[in-house]
XYZ file of C-alpha atoms in Angstrom:
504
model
C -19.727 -121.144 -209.355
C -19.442 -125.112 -208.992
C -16.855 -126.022 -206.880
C -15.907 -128.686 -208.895
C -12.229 -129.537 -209.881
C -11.823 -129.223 -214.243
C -10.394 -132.332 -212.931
C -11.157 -134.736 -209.926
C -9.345 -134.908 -206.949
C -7.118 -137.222 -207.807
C -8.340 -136.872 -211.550
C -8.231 -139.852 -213.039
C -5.409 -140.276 -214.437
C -3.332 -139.508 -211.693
C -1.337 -141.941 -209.816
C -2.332 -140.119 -206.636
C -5.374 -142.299 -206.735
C -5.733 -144.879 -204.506
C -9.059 -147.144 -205.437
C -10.747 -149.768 -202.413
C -9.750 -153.294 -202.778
C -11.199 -154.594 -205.854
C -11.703 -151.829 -207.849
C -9.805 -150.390 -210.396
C -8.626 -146.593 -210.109
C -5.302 -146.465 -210.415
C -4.620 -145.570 -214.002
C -0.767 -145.225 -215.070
C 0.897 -145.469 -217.719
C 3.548 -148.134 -217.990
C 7.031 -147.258 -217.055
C 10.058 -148.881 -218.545
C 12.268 -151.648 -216.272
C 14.391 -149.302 -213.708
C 12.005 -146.959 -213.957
C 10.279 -146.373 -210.570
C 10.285 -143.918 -208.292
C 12.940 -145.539 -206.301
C 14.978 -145.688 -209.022
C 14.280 -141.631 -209.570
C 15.597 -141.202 -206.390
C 19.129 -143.070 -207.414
C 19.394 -141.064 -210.413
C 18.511 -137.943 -208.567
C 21.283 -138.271 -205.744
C 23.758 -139.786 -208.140
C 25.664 -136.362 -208.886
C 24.346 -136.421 -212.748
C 23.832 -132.813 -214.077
C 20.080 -132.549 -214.180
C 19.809 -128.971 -215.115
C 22.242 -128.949 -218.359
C 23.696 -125.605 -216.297
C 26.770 -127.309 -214.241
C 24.871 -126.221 -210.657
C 24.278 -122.652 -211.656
C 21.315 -121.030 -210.447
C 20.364 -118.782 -212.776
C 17.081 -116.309 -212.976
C 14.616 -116.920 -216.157
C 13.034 -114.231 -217.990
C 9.541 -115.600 -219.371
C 10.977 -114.922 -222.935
C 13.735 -117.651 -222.117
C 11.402 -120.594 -220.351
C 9.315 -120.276 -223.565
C 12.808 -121.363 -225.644
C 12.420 -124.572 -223.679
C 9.995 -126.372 -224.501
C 10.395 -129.514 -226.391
C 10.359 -133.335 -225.118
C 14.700 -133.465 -224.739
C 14.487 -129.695 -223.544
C 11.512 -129.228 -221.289
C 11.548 -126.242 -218.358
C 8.485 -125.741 -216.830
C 8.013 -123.172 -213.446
C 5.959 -124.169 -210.295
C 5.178 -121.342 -207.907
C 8.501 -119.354 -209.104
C 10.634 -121.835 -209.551
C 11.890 -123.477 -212.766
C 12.684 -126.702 -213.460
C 14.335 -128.670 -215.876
C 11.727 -131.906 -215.990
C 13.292 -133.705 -219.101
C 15.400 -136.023 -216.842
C 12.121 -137.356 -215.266
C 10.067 -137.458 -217.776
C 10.518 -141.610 -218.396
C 10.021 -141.493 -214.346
C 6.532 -140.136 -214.741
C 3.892 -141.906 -213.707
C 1.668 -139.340 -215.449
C 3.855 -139.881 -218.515
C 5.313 -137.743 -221.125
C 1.733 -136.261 -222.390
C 1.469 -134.734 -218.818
C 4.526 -133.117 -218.206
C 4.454 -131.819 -221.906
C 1.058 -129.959 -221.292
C 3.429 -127.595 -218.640
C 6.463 -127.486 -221.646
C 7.731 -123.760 -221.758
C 4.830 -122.109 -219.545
C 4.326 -121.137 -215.637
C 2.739 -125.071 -214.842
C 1.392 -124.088 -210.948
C -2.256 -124.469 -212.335
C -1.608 -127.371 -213.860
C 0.119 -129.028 -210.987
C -2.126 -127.981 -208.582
C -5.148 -129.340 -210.406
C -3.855 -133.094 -210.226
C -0.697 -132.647 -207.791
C -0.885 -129.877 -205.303
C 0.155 -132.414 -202.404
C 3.189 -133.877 -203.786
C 6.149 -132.466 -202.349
C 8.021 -131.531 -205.838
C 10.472 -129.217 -204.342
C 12.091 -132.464 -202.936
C 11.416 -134.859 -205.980
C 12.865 -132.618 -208.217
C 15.145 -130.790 -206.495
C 18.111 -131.632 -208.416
C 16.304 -130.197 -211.831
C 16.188 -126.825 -210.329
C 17.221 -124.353 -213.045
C 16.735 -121.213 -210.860
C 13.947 -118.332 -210.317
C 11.960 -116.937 -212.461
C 12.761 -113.304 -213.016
C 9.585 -110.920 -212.266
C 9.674 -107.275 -214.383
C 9.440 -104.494 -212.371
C 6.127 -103.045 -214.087
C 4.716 -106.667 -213.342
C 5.413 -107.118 -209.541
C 4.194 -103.099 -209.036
C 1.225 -103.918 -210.877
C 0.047 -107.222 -209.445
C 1.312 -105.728 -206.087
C -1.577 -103.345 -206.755
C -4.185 -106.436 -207.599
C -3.414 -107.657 -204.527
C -3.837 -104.677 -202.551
C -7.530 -104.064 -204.025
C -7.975 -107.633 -202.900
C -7.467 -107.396 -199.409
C -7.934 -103.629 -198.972
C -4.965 -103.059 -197.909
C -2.784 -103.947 -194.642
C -1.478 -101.813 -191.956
C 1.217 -103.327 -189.292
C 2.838 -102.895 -186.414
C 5.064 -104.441 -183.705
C 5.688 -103.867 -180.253
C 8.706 -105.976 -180.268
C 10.735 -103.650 -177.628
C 8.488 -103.880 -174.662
C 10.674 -104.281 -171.799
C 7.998 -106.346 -169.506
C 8.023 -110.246 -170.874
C 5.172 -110.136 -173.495
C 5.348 -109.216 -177.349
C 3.031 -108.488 -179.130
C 2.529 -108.235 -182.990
C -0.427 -106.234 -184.638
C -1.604 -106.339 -187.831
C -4.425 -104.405 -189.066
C -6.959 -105.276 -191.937
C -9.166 -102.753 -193.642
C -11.798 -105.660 -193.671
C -13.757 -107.801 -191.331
C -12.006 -111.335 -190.214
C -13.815 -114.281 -190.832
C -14.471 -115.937 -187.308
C -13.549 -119.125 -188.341
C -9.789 -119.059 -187.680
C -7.949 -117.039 -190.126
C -4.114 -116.523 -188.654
C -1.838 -119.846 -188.369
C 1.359 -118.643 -186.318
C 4.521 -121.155 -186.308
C 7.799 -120.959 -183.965
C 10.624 -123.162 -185.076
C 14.216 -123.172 -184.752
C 13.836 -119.036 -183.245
C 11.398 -118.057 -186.281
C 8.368 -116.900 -186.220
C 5.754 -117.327 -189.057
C 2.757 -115.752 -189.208
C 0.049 -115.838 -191.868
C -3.408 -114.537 -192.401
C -5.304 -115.853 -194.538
C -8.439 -113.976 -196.212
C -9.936 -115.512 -198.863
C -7.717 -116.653 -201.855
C -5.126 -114.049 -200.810
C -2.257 -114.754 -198.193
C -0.336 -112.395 -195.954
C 2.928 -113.245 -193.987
C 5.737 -112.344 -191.688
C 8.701 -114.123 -191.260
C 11.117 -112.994 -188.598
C 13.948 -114.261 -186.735
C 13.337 -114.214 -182.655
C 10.336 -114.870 -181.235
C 8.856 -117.113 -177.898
C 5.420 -119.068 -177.170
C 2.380 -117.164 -179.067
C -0.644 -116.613 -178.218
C -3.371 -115.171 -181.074
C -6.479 -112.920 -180.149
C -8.813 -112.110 -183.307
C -10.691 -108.795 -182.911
C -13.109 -109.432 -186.128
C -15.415 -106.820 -186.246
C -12.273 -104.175 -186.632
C -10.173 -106.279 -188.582
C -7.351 -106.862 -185.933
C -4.697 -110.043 -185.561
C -2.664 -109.555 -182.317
C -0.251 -112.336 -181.500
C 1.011 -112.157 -178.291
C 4.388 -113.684 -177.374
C 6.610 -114.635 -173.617
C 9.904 -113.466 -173.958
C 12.287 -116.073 -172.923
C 13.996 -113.197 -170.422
C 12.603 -109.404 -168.771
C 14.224 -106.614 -170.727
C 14.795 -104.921 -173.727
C 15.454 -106.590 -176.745
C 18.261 -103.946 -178.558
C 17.441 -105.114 -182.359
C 14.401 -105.935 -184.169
C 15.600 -108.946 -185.179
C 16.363 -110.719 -189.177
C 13.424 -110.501 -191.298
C 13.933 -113.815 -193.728
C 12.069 -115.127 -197.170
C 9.367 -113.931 -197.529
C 8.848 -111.397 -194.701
C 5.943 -108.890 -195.464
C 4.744 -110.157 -198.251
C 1.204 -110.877 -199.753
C 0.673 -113.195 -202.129
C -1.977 -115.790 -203.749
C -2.576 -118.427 -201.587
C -2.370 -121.343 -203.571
C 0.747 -119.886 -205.033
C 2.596 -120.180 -201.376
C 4.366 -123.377 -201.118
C 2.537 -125.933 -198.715
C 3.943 -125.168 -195.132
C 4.415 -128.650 -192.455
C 4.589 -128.796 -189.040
C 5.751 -132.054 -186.816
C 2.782 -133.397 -184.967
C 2.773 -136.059 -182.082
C -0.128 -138.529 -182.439
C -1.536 -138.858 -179.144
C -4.177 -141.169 -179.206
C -6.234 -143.626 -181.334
C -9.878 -144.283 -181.472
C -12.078 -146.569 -183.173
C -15.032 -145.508 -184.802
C -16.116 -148.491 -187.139
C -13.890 -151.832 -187.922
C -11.658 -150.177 -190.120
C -11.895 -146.288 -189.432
C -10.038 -144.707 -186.829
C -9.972 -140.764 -185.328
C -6.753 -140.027 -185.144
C -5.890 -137.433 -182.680
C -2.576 -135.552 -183.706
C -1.169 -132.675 -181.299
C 0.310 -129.775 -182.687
C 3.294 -128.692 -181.724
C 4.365 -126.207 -178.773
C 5.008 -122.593 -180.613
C 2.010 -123.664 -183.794
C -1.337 -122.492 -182.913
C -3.624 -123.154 -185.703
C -7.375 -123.357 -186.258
C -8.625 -125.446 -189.344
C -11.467 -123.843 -190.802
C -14.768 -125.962 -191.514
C -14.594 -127.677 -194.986
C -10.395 -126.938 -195.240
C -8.283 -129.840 -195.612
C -4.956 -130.543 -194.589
C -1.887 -132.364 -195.987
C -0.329 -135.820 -193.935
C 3.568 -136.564 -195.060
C 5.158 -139.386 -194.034
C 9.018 -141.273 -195.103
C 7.384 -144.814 -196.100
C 10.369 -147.189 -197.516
C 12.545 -144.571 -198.414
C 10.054 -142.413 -200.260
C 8.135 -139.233 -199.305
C 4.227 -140.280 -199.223
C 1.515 -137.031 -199.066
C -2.131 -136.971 -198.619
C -5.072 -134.995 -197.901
C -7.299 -135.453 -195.319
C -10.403 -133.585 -193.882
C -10.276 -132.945 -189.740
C -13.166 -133.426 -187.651
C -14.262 -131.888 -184.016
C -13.551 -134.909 -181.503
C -17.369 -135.877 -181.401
C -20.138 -134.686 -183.665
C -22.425 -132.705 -180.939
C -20.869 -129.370 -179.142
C -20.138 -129.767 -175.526
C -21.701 -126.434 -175.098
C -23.648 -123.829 -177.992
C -20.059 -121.344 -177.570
C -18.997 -121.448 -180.765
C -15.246 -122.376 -180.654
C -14.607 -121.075 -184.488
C -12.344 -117.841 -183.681
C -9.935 -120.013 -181.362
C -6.646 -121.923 -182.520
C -6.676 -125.643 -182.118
C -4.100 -127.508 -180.324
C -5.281 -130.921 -181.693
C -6.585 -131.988 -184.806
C -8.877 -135.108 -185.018
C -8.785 -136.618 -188.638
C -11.551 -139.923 -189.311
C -9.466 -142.017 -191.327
C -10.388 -145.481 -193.337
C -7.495 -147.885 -192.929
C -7.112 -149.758 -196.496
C -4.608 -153.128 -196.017
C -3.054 -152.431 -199.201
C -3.172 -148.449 -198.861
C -0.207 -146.487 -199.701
C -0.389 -144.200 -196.431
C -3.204 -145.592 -194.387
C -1.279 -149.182 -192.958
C 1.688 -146.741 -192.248
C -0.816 -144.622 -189.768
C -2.325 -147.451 -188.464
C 0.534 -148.662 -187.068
C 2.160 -145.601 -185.524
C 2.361 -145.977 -181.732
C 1.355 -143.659 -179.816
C 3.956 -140.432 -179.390
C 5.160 -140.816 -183.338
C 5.004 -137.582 -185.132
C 3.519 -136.609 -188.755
C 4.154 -134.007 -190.921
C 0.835 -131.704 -190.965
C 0.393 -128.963 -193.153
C -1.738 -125.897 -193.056
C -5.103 -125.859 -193.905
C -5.853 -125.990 -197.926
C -9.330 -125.921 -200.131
C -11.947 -123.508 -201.620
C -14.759 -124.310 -199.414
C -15.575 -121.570 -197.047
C -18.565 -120.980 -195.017
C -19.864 -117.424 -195.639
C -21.373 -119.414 -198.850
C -24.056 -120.758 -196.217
C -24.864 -117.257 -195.317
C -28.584 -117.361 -195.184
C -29.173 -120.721 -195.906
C -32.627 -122.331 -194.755
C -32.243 -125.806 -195.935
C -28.748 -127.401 -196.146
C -29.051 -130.747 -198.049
C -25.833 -133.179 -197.551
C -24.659 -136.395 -199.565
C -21.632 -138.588 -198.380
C -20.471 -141.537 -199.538
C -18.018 -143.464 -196.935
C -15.349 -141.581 -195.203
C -16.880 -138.247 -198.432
C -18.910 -137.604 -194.506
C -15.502 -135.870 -193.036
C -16.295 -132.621 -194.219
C -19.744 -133.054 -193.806
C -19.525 -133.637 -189.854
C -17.526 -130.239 -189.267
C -20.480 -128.876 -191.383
C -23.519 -130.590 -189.752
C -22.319 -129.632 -186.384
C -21.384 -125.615 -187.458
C -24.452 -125.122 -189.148
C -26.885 -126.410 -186.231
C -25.390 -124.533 -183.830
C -23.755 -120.827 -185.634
C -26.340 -120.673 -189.379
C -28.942 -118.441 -187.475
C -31.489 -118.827 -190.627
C -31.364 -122.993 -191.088
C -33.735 -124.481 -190.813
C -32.968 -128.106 -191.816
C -30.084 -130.346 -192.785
C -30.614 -133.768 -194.062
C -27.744 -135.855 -194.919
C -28.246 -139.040 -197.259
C -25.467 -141.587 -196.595
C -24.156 -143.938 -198.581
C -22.463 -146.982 -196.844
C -21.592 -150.380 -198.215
C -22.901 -152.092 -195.152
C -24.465 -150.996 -191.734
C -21.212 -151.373 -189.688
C -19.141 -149.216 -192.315
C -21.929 -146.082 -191.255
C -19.345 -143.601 -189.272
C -20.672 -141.936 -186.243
C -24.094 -144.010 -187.185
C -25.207 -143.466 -182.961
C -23.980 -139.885 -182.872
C -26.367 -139.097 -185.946
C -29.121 -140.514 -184.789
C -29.073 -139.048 -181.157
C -28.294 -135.578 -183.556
C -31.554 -136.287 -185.319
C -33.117 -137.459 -182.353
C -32.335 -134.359 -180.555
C -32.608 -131.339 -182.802
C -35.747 -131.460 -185.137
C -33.931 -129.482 -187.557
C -31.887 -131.983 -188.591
C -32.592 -135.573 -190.445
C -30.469 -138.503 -191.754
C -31.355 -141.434 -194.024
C -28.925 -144.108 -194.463
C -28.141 -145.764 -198.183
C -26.749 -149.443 -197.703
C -25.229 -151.082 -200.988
C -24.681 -154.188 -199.681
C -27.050 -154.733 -196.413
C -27.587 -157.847 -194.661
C -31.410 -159.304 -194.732
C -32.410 -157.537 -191.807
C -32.070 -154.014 -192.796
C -35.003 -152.286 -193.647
C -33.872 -148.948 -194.712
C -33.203 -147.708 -198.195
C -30.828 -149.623 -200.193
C -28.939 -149.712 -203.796
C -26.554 -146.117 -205.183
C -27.312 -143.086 -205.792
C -30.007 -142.355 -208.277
C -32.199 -139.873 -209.453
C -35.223 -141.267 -208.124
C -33.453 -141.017 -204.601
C -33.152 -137.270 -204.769
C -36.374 -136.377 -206.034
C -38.123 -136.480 -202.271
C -34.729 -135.621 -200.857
C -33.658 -132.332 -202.769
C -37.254 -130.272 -201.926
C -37.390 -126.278 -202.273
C -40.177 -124.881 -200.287
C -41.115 -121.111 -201.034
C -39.004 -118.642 -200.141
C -36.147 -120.971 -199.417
C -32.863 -120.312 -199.917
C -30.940 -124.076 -200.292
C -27.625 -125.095 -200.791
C -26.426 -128.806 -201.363
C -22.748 -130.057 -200.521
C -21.330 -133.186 -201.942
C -18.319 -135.646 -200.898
C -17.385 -138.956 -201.434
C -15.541 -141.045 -204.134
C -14.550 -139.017 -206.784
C -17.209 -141.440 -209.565
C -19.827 -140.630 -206.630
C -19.060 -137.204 -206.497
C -19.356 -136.816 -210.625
C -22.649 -138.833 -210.680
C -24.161 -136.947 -207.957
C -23.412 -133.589 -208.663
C -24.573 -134.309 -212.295
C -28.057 -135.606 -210.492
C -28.251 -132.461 -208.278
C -28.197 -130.351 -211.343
C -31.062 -132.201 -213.135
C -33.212 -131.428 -210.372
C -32.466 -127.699 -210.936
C -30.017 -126.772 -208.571
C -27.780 -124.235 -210.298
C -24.018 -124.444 -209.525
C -24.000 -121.508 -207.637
C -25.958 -123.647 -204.625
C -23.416 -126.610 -205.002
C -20.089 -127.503 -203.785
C -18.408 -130.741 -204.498
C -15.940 -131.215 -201.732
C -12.526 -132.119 -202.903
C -11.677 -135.547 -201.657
């Protein structure tokens, strides 16, 4: 199917979105005087009763969220949780409409649609009603969904080995993708480990752990994460299994997971974008796989700022043709555009060097078995829309045993915003299976390559099918580029099963 958001990413409305200087984009709806999210935050801490329920927690049948759902009595659940959003609904920026659409009902699809970055659990916080209550009959039979959907796990621990190494197994009754799949976190003496296989996720969350180490064994379907025990000897307990321990759910319904990472260095790629080098912490090994995104969070002025960002490999071209997809990271490189009146972007740009950022763990539908096969690979970018694309470019060259070519049109304003511009030509320069043609808006008078937007006369020569191809196109840029294009790429007969519109 298109991978293309029922809304964009930020849709349009939202007051996630964050438009270039000049341009409109950030469409709100007017709050009342003493209405801002500062002042949310005074009302929130202020002691008031939010919830109507005098602190109680209390767990909600599905029957009772539906009783509340009018504009002075409005619960609404995300992920499991219900809250009690009438309070904030003149603190909005969404406004009432919005919040309304979630009235009464389980609002996680919703949210995630527009929101899925925003850290509700501490906006909101205060409004928290309580749990929702899951029948019996329910949890045995999605339990059963879910085990269909990943055929099944098997585990096993080896916690009592009395040299210094521990190691824990688990067992899939499918293959592992070899692009990274297990994201294992020690903090505070707990260890989290989660697999991810396609939209399902599978953790365990245990109390005592030391330094891990992960070896994938794909073919056979085996995760082994190997940890140093901080002494020789036996360990006499297991140790606490906590929230969430064994359990498999929906990934997007898992709340978004953060580690601290130290920015270590700071590199300039044009005159306003940067690669930012972040290092994750010791005890987090994590691989982000190609196309994924990840969440920044950062405390700017008092107020919690989150957004989504698209890694990078620390150049375009491989060292070496080993393919490094099955090993956890220990860095993450993320190209970012540094707008002067950004909400998040100034804030990065003036970190020194040794400040930490909250990172998440990797997020978004993309996934590269949809390549499988591929023979021509046809990718457009607009501005910093080429993140995803360079993970892709670089992945498919040197792992997509059937390609044949990959051409990537670029959009740019002018020739010194073009990102990596002397990496992709010495990529095109070097490996005839790969071509690049740069789109300049607003070029100076001695440019002679294409110029103007996207158009459908531009794709026509760009978008060919030869016989007995099998082609696939990938979008990413602005989100009015992204809608225009992908609109173009399907009146030239690409059906949306060979598209995906990045989110971005």
């Amino acid at each position: 199917m298109l991978n293309v958001p029922s809304q964009s990413f930020p849709a349009a409305s939202s007051q996630q979105r964050v438009a270039p200087a000049g341009q409109s984009g950030r469409n709100k709806v007017a709050l009342k005087p003493g209405h801002s999210l500062m002042d949310w935050f005074r009302v929130a801490k202020s002691g008031r009763d939010l919830t109507g329920l005098r602190g109680r927690l209390i767990d909600v049948t599905e029957e009772e969220l539906q009783k509340h759902n009018t504009r002075d009595d409005c619960w609404t659940c995300i992920r499991g949780m219900v809250y009690n959003v009438s309070p904030y609904m003149d603190f909005h920026p969404g406004g009432e409409e919005e919040l309304m659409k979630a009235a009464g009902i389980d609002g996680t699809d919703l949210f995630d649609q527009v929101h899925r970055w925003v850290n509700y659990e501490s906006m909101l916080k205060e409004c928290l009603v309580g749990r929702m209550a899951v029948k019996a009959s329910t949890a045995l039979k999605e339990g059963n969904e879910h085990a269909v959907s990943v055929h099944f796990f098997v585990f096993r621990y080896d916690w009592f080995q009395t040299d210094v190494t521990v190691n824990i197994v688990v067992y899939t009754k499918r293959k592992l993708p070899s692009s990274g799949c297990t994201i294992v976190d020690l903090q505070d003496g707990v260890v989290r480990v989660e697999v991810l296989l396609g939209k399902m996720s599978y953790m365990l969350r245990q109390r005592k752990s030391q330094l891990p180490l992960i070896q994938h064994s794909c073919a056979v379907g085996k995760i082994q994460v190997s940890m140093r025990k901080a002494a020789k000897g036996k360990w006499e307990e297991l140790g606490e299994p906590l929230e969430f321990h064994d359990s498999l759910f929906r990934k997007k319904d898992r709340a978004i997971f953060y580690r601290e990472c130290m920015l270590v260095s700071k590199t300039a790629v044009t005159h306003d974008t940067w690669v930012f080098r972040l290092q994750l912490p010791l005890g987090t090994l994590m691989h982000v796989p190609v196309g994924k995104h990840i969440y920044l969070k950062s405390l700017i002025q008092d107020s919690e700022v989150v957004k989504p960002y698209t890694p990078v490999e620390e150049t375009l071209v491989a060292a070496t043709l080993d393919s490094t997809q099955g090993t956890a990271a220990t860095d993450i490189f993320l190209m970012i555009k540094v707008y002067p009146d950004g909400v998040l972007t100034p804030h990065l740009n003036n970190l020194n060097i040794g400040d930490h950022l909250s990172v998440s763990s990797p997020d978004g539908p993309f996934s590269f078995r949809l390549l499988r096969e591929v023979t021509h690979l046809y990718l457009l970018a607009a501005g910093t829309g080429f993140t995803p694309m360079a993970r892709v470019i670089r992945l498919a060259l040197q792992d997509l045993h059937s390609l044949r070519k990959t051409k990537l049109m670029f959009f740019s304003r002018q020739e010194r915003d073009i990102l990596w511009h002397s990496e992709l030509d010495g990529l095109a320069a070097e490996d005839e299976r790969f071509q690049v043609e740069y789109i300049l808006s607003e070029p100076c008078d001695e440019w002679t390559g294409r110029k103007g937007r996207v158009e459908a006369s531009m794709l026509t020569d760009f978008l060919v099918r030869p016989e007995g191809s099998k082609v696939f196109v990938c979008v990413c840029g602005p989100s009015a580029f992204t809608e225009l294009t992908v609109g173009l790429v399907r009146e030239h007969c690409f059906s949306e099963e060979e598209i995906h519109a990045f989110q971005g």
